[in-house]
Amino acid sequence: MEYDRCRICGSVSAPVFAMRLLNKYDVQYFHCPSCRFLQTEKPFWLEEAYKNPINLSDTGIVLRNQRLARIVTSLLFLAFNPKGKFLDYAGGFGLFTRMMRDIGFDFYWCDPFTKNEIARGFEHVAGDKYDVVTSFESFEHFEEPVAEFKKIMDLCDSLIISTEPLPEPLPAPNNWWYYGTEHGQHISLFSKKSLKVLAAKLNAYCYSIDNIHIFTRQPLNWALARIVQMPFAKHMLYALSFFLSPFMKSKTISDMNAFKQSL
């Protein structure tokens, strides 16, 4: 029987099943008995999978960004400094960055694989540091998640990501939508335990709110730490943003004026 090393904790991971990706490649999956991380075999099909960086089946891209903008607004107010400097890592076309600037946050964009179409002029500059980095629906794409995590945490002290936690027991092949077999881009699937193991590698704390996960080198204050553990925490944070966002001054017009003056 073939085995593989867990890309999170290094334990020996056993093969659990195979699935057909991109309707043409039979790919083996390995499940770690220690941290419960699920990974594919070495992904040889990625060049084909990323012919279109935003996959066709991601019909929720706009709705997801709208909801995340609301939830992150509340988190930045409650846990961090809303007047700080922020980066959206693996930010796609720049939709989230533009949304957050429209609310009033000083957000920037970074994505080595996708063209910035919506937040042009607000690209990450090498050497810049940030109060908080966000990275949504990206960690499941990383072939070397520990290395990517360290790279991001070199830019900041706190990171907010989204990724669907692996259910227990392990879903049967083709019985969980997040496997993403049609696009073949989801090669690293995290249990909540594996996220905590990942955080520990950089002496960070990890807090999970459903599919949203906060990594921070300083613990959240006790009140917020209690709130994020509540069953409807995501809904509470979403609703709260409507009361908090009016305290921000949108950068929509000031960004436009700045670009006009530079012409």
mmCIF file of C-alpha atoms in Angstrom:
data_model
loop_
_atom_site.group_PDB
_atom_site.id
_atom_site.type_symbol
_atom_site.label_atom_id
_atom_site.label_comp_id
_atom_site.label_asym_id
_atom_site.label_seq_id
_atom_site.Cartn_x
_atom_site.Cartn_y
_atom_site.Cartn_z
ATOM 1 C CA MET A 1 0.000 0.000 0.000
ATOM 2 C CA GLU A 2 1.268 3.483 -0.923
ATOM 3 C CA TYR A 3 1.571 6.102 1.827
ATOM 4 C CA ASP A 4 2.311 9.821 1.855
ATOM 5 C CA ARG A 5 3.572 12.368 4.393
ATOM 6 C CA CYS A 6 1.001 14.807 5.769
ATOM 7 C CA ARG A 7 1.741 18.281 4.407
ATOM 8 C CA ILE A 8 0.708 19.823 7.738
ATOM 9 C CA CYS A 9 2.143 17.725 10.570
ATOM 10 C CA GLY A 10 4.438 15.280 8.741
ATOM 11 C CA SER A 11 2.690 12.126 9.970
ATOM 12 C CA VAL A 12 2.294 9.143 7.663
ATOM 13 C CA SER A 13 -1.015 9.503 5.823
ATOM 14 C CA ALA A 14 -2.830 6.469 4.473
ATOM 15 C CA PRO A 15 -4.731 6.332 1.177
ATOM 16 C CA VAL A 16 -8.488 6.422 1.772
ATOM 17 C CA PHE A 17 -10.056 6.638 -1.691
ATOM 18 C CA ALA A 18 -9.582 7.822 -5.253
ATOM 19 C CA MET A 19 -11.706 10.271 -7.222
ATOM 20 C CA ARG A 20 -11.766 11.322 -10.851
ATOM 21 C CA LEU A 21 -10.724 14.954 -11.292
ATOM 22 C CA LEU A 22 -11.416 17.086 -14.364
ATOM 23 C CA ASN A 23 -13.403 14.071 -15.606
ATOM 24 C CA LYS A 24 -10.168 12.413 -16.732
ATOM 25 C CA TYR A 25 -7.603 11.832 -13.925
ATOM 26 C CA ASP A 26 -8.006 9.193 -11.213
ATOM 27 C CA VAL A 27 -6.380 10.779 -8.167
ATOM 28 C CA GLN A 28 -5.537 9.191 -4.820
ATOM 29 C CA TYR A 29 -6.432 10.976 -1.551
ATOM 30 C CA PHE A 30 -4.497 10.544 1.707
ATOM 31 C CA HIS A 31 -5.923 11.164 5.203
ATOM 32 C CA CYS A 32 -3.693 11.988 8.166
ATOM 33 C CA PRO A 33 -4.549 9.950 11.296
ATOM 34 C CA SER A 34 -3.006 12.624 13.530
ATOM 35 C CA CYS A 35 -4.308 16.042 12.418
ATOM 36 C CA ARG A 36 -7.056 14.724 10.081
ATOM 37 C CA PHE A 37 -5.775 16.710 7.091
ATOM 38 C CA LEU A 38 -6.822 15.343 3.679
ATOM 39 C CA GLN A 39 -4.538 15.777 0.678
ATOM 40 C CA THR A 40 -4.319 14.549 -2.869
ATOM 41 C CA GLU A 41 -1.333 12.761 -4.305
ATOM 42 C CA LYS A 42 1.256 15.120 -5.808
ATOM 43 C CA PRO A 43 -0.889 17.247 -8.124
ATOM 44 C CA PHE A 44 0.367 16.800 -11.669
ATOM 45 C CA TRP A 45 -2.825 18.233 -13.242
ATOM 46 C CA LEU A 46 -2.679 21.819 -11.911
ATOM 47 C CA GLU A 47 -1.582 23.516 -15.129
ATOM 48 C CA GLU A 48 -4.712 22.198 -16.780
ATOM 49 C CA ALA A 49 -6.895 22.963 -13.751
ATOM 50 C CA TYR A 50 -5.803 26.619 -13.774
ATOM 51 C CA LYS A 51 -6.356 27.419 -17.421
ATOM 52 C CA ASN A 52 -9.123 29.556 -15.928
ATOM 53 C CA PRO A 53 -8.013 30.788 -12.452
ATOM 54 C CA ILE A 54 -11.633 31.403 -11.382
ATOM 55 C CA ASN A 55 -13.347 28.088 -12.026
ATOM 56 C CA LEU A 56 -16.642 27.982 -13.926
ATOM 57 C CA SER A 57 -18.561 26.325 -11.076
ATOM 58 C CA ASP A 58 -17.780 29.141 -8.620
ATOM 59 C CA THR A 59 -21.162 30.779 -9.067
ATOM 60 C CA GLY A 60 -21.048 32.106 -5.498
ATOM 61 C CA ILE A 61 -18.068 34.411 -6.015
ATOM 62 C CA VAL A 62 -20.027 37.684 -5.802
ATOM 63 C CA LEU A 63 -22.383 36.642 -3.007
ATOM 64 C CA ARG A 64 -19.457 35.221 -1.014
ATOM 65 C CA ASN A 65 -17.478 38.445 -1.301
ATOM 66 C CA GLN A 66 -20.504 40.515 -0.282
ATOM 67 C CA ARG A 67 -21.001 38.425 2.855
ATOM 68 C CA LEU A 68 -17.307 38.315 3.704
ATOM 69 C CA ALA A 69 -17.023 42.090 3.362
ATOM 70 C CA ARG A 70 -19.717 42.422 6.032
ATOM 71 C CA ILE A 71 -18.222 39.853 8.397
ATOM 72 C CA VAL A 72 -14.666 41.172 8.030
ATOM 73 C CA THR A 73 -15.914 44.716 8.692
ATOM 74 C CA SER A 74 -17.145 43.599 12.105
ATOM 75 C CA LEU A 75 -13.983 41.633 12.856
ATOM 76 C CA LEU A 76 -11.732 44.580 11.996
ATOM 77 C CA PHE A 77 -13.714 46.792 14.360
ATOM 78 C CA LEU A 78 -13.960 44.297 17.219
ATOM 79 C CA ALA A 79 -10.547 42.643 17.128
ATOM 80 C CA PHE A 80 -8.183 44.899 15.219
ATOM 81 C CA ASN A 81 -7.622 48.525 14.178
ATOM 82 C CA PRO A 82 -10.121 49.576 11.487
ATOM 83 C CA LYS A 83 -7.814 52.459 10.552
ATOM 84 C CA GLY A 84 -4.940 50.070 9.834
ATOM 85 C CA LYS A 85 -3.506 48.785 6.564
ATOM 86 C CA PHE A 86 -4.827 45.552 5.070
ATOM 87 C CA LEU A 87 -4.077 43.133 2.228
ATOM 88 C CA ASP A 88 -6.244 40.634 0.373
ATOM 89 C CA TYR A 89 -3.858 37.800 -0.551
ATOM 90 C CA ALA A 90 -4.810 35.609 -3.534
ATOM 91 C CA GLY A 91 -7.355 38.333 -4.197
ATOM 92 C CA GLY A 92 -8.540 37.204 -7.626
ATOM 93 C CA PHE A 93 -9.838 40.004 -9.836
ATOM 94 C CA GLY A 94 -9.743 42.481 -6.923
ATOM 95 C CA LEU A 95 -13.438 42.402 -6.034
ATOM 96 C CA PHE A 96 -12.986 42.080 -2.268
ATOM 97 C CA THR A 97 -10.280 44.759 -2.161
ATOM 98 C CA ARG A 98 -12.536 47.220 -4.003
ATOM 99 C CA MET A 99 -15.498 46.382 -1.761
ATOM 100 C CA MET A 100 -13.476 47.000 1.382
ATOM 101 C CA ARG A 101 -12.095 50.303 0.054
ATOM 102 C CA ASP A 102 -15.655 51.332 -0.791
ATOM 103 C CA ILE A 103 -16.569 50.752 2.852
ATOM 104 C CA GLY A 104 -13.561 52.821 3.922
ATOM 105 C CA PHE A 105 -10.774 50.378 4.796
ATOM 106 C CA ASP A 106 -7.228 50.860 3.467
ATOM 107 C CA PHE A 107 -7.089 47.558 1.555
ATOM 108 C CA TYR A 108 -4.587 46.353 -1.045
ATOM 109 C CA TRP A 109 -4.462 43.415 -3.454
ATOM 110 C CA CYS A 110 -2.023 40.574 -4.215
ATOM 111 C CA ASP A 111 -2.422 37.559 -6.493
ATOM 112 C CA PRO A 112 0.429 36.120 -8.603
ATOM 113 C CA PHE A 113 -1.932 34.037 -10.763
ATOM 114 C CA THR A 114 -4.820 36.391 -11.564
ATOM 115 C CA LYS A 115 -4.992 39.806 -13.210
ATOM 116 C CA ASN A 116 -6.178 42.667 -11.006
ATOM 117 C CA GLU A 117 -9.201 44.004 -12.910
ATOM 118 C CA ILE A 118 -11.231 45.801 -10.232
ATOM 119 C CA ALA A 119 -8.737 47.180 -7.687
ATOM 120 C CA ARG A 120 -6.066 48.491 -10.050
ATOM 121 C CA GLY A 121 -3.691 50.946 -8.453
ATOM 122 C CA PHE A 122 -3.833 49.252 -5.065
ATOM 123 C CA GLU A 123 -1.399 46.385 -5.601
ATOM 124 C CA HIS A 124 0.868 45.056 -2.850
ATOM 125 C CA VAL A 125 4.373 46.505 -2.903
ATOM 126 C CA ALA A 126 7.220 44.192 -1.896
ATOM 127 C CA GLY A 127 8.362 44.938 1.640
ATOM 128 C CA ASP A 128 5.042 46.382 2.819
ATOM 129 C CA LYS A 129 3.575 45.091 6.085
ATOM 130 C CA TYR A 130 -0.061 44.939 7.130
ATOM 131 C CA ASP A 131 -2.156 44.893 10.279
ATOM 132 C CA VAL A 132 -4.317 42.082 8.899
ATOM 133 C CA VAL A 133 -4.187 39.957 5.752
ATOM 134 C CA THR A 134 -7.262 38.238 4.351
ATOM 135 C CA SER A 135 -7.170 35.228 2.031
ATOM 136 C CA PHE A 136 -10.442 33.624 1.008
ATOM 137 C CA GLU A 137 -10.939 30.260 -0.666
ATOM 138 C CA SER A 138 -7.194 29.908 -1.217
ATOM 139 C CA PHE A 139 -5.725 27.508 1.352
ATOM 140 C CA GLU A 140 -7.407 24.489 -0.215
ATOM 141 C CA HIS A 141 -5.470 25.349 -3.404
ATOM 142 C CA PHE A 142 -2.011 25.323 -1.793
ATOM 143 C CA GLU A 143 0.263 22.378 -2.553
ATOM 144 C CA GLU A 144 2.569 23.401 0.325
ATOM 145 C CA PRO A 145 0.209 25.036 2.846
ATOM 146 C CA VAL A 146 2.786 25.420 5.638
ATOM 147 C CA ALA A 147 5.179 27.329 3.372
ATOM 148 C CA GLU A 148 2.359 29.544 2.083
ATOM 149 C CA PHE A 149 1.143 30.180 5.629
ATOM 150 C CA LYS A 150 4.618 31.276 6.712
ATOM 151 C CA LYS A 151 4.926 33.524 3.660
ATOM 152 C CA ILE A 152 1.662 35.281 4.485
ATOM 153 C CA MET A 153 2.419 35.613 8.200
ATOM 154 C CA ASP A 154 5.678 37.347 7.299
ATOM 155 C CA LEU A 155 3.462 40.191 6.050
ATOM 156 C CA CYS A 156 1.293 40.565 9.144
ATOM 157 C CA ASP A 157 0.476 39.508 12.698
ATOM 158 C CA SER A 158 -3.092 38.421 11.917
ATOM 159 C CA LEU A 159 -4.712 36.517 9.077
ATOM 160 C CA ILE A 160 -8.378 35.866 8.269
ATOM 161 C CA ILE A 161 -9.123 33.060 5.817
ATOM 162 C CA SER A 162 -12.093 31.076 4.598
ATOM 163 C CA THR A 163 -12.040 27.381 3.829
ATOM 164 C CA GLU A 164 -14.674 24.716 4.481
ATOM 165 C CA PRO A 165 -13.629 22.496 7.412
ATOM 166 C CA LEU A 166 -13.487 18.808 6.618
ATOM 167 C CA PRO A 167 -16.558 17.089 8.136
ATOM 168 C CA GLU A 168 -16.274 14.154 10.510
ATOM 169 C CA PRO A 169 -16.637 11.373 9.580
ATOM 170 C CA LEU A 170 -14.820 11.827 6.285
ATOM 171 C CA PRO A 171 -17.375 12.270 3.457
ATOM 172 C CA ALA A 172 -17.494 9.460 0.939
ATOM 173 C CA PRO A 173 -16.010 10.085 -2.513
ATOM 174 C CA ASN A 174 -18.091 12.525 -4.587
ATOM 175 C CA ASN A 175 -20.378 13.053 -1.569
ATOM 176 C CA TRP A 176 -19.134 16.520 -0.565
ATOM 177 C CA TRP A 177 -19.308 19.508 -2.899
ATOM 178 C CA TYR A 178 -16.045 20.962 -1.592
ATOM 179 C CA TYR A 179 -13.980 18.159 -3.078
ATOM 180 C CA GLY A 180 -14.315 20.169 -6.299
ATOM 181 C CA THR A 181 -13.688 17.234 -8.599
ATOM 182 C CA GLU A 182 -15.015 19.121 -11.636
ATOM 183 C CA HIS A 183 -12.237 21.740 -11.472
ATOM 184 C CA GLY A 184 -9.470 19.786 -9.703
ATOM 185 C CA GLN A 185 -8.159 22.804 -7.771
ATOM 186 C CA HIS A 186 -8.898 21.668 -4.194
ATOM 187 C CA ILE A 187 -5.853 19.627 -3.249
ATOM 188 C CA SER A 188 -5.594 20.436 0.496
ATOM 189 C CA LEU A 189 -8.626 19.977 2.753
ATOM 190 C CA PHE A 190 -8.377 21.047 6.376
ATOM 191 C CA SER A 191 -9.926 19.678 9.523
ATOM 192 C CA LYS A 192 -10.266 22.157 12.389
ATOM 193 C CA LYS A 193 -7.514 20.241 14.173
ATOM 194 C CA SER A 194 -5.132 20.626 11.227
ATOM 195 C CA LEU A 195 -5.786 24.398 11.227
ATOM 196 C CA LYS A 196 -4.742 24.563 14.881
ATOM 197 C CA VAL A 197 -1.623 22.517 14.122
ATOM 198 C CA LEU A 198 -0.846 24.950 11.299
ATOM 199 C CA ALA A 199 -1.254 27.916 13.661
ATOM 200 C CA ALA A 200 1.032 26.336 16.253
ATOM 201 C CA LYS A 201 3.861 26.201 13.725
ATOM 202 C CA LEU A 202 4.129 29.995 13.991
ATOM 203 C CA ASN A 203 3.048 30.306 17.633
ATOM 204 C CA ALA A 204 -0.292 31.748 16.572
ATOM 205 C CA TYR A 205 -3.780 31.319 17.978
ATOM 206 C CA CYS A 206 -6.546 29.908 15.770
ATOM 207 C CA TYR A 207 -10.247 30.709 16.076
ATOM 208 C CA SER A 208 -12.861 29.180 13.782
ATOM 209 C CA ILE A 209 -16.275 30.654 12.970
ATOM 210 C CA ASP A 210 -17.837 28.004 10.759
ATOM 211 C CA ASN A 211 -15.763 28.292 7.529
ATOM 212 C CA ILE A 212 -13.953 31.492 8.585
ATOM 213 C CA HIS A 213 -10.707 31.102 10.512
ATOM 214 C CA ILE A 214 -8.649 33.727 12.315
ATOM 215 C CA PHE A 215 -4.923 33.271 12.939
ATOM 216 C CA THR A 216 -3.354 35.834 15.241
ATOM 217 C CA ARG A 217 -0.171 36.105 17.270
ATOM 218 C CA GLN A 218 -2.084 37.827 20.074
ATOM 219 C CA PRO A 219 -5.179 36.157 21.569
ATOM 220 C CA LEU A 220 -8.552 37.746 20.938
ATOM 221 C CA ASN A 221 -10.037 39.596 23.897
ATOM 222 C CA TRP A 222 -12.137 37.320 26.098
ATOM 223 C CA ALA A 223 -15.476 38.778 24.969
ATOM 224 C CA LEU A 224 -14.819 38.297 21.265
ATOM 225 C CA ALA A 225 -13.300 34.865 21.887
ATOM 226 C CA ARG A 226 -16.628 33.889 23.491
ATOM 227 C CA ILE A 227 -18.665 35.424 20.664
ATOM 228 C CA VAL A 228 -16.845 33.546 17.887
ATOM 229 C CA GLN A 229 -17.646 30.261 19.648
ATOM 230 C CA MET A 230 -21.395 30.912 19.571
ATOM 231 C CA PRO A 231 -23.503 28.911 17.073
ATOM 232 C CA PHE A 232 -24.697 31.969 15.125
ATOM 233 C CA ALA A 233 -21.510 34.029 15.350
ATOM 234 C CA LYS A 234 -21.273 34.532 11.566
ATOM 235 C CA HIS A 235 -24.810 35.887 11.419
ATOM 236 C CA MET A 236 -24.183 38.171 14.377
ATOM 237 C CA LEU A 237 -21.026 39.588 12.794
ATOM 238 C CA TYR A 238 -22.811 40.065 9.479
ATOM 239 C CA ALA A 239 -25.692 41.970 11.070
ATOM 240 C CA LEU A 240 -23.407 44.058 13.267
ATOM 241 C CA SER A 241 -21.559 45.411 10.228
ATOM 242 C CA PHE A 242 -24.602 47.480 9.223
ATOM 243 C CA PHE A 243 -24.216 49.446 12.454
ATOM 244 C CA LEU A 244 -20.413 49.734 12.217
ATOM 245 C CA SER A 245 -19.791 50.554 8.549
ATOM 246 C CA PRO A 246 -21.371 54.062 8.794
ATOM 247 C CA PHE A 247 -18.451 55.002 11.068
ATOM 248 C CA MET A 248 -16.099 54.509 8.104
ATOM 249 C CA LYS A 249 -15.623 57.022 5.287
ATOM 250 C CA SER A 250 -15.792 55.370 1.876
ATOM 251 C CA LYS A 251 -12.715 55.681 -0.329
ATOM 252 C CA THR A 252 -14.721 55.403 -3.561
ATOM 253 C CA ILE A 253 -14.603 59.108 -4.428
ATOM 254 C CA SER A 254 -11.190 59.869 -2.916
ATOM 255 C CA ASP A 255 -9.654 56.966 -4.887
ATOM 256 C CA MET A 256 -11.231 58.291 -8.099
ATOM 257 C CA ASN A 257 -9.980 61.813 -7.443
ATOM 258 C CA ALA A 258 -6.467 60.572 -6.698
ATOM 259 C CA PHE A 259 -6.338 58.749 -10.029
ATOM 260 C CA LYS A 260 -7.698 61.775 -11.897
ATOM 261 C CA GLN A 261 -4.955 63.966 -10.432
ATOM 262 C CA SER A 262 -2.267 61.467 -11.475
ATOM 263 C CA LEU A 263 -3.299 61.551 -15.140
#
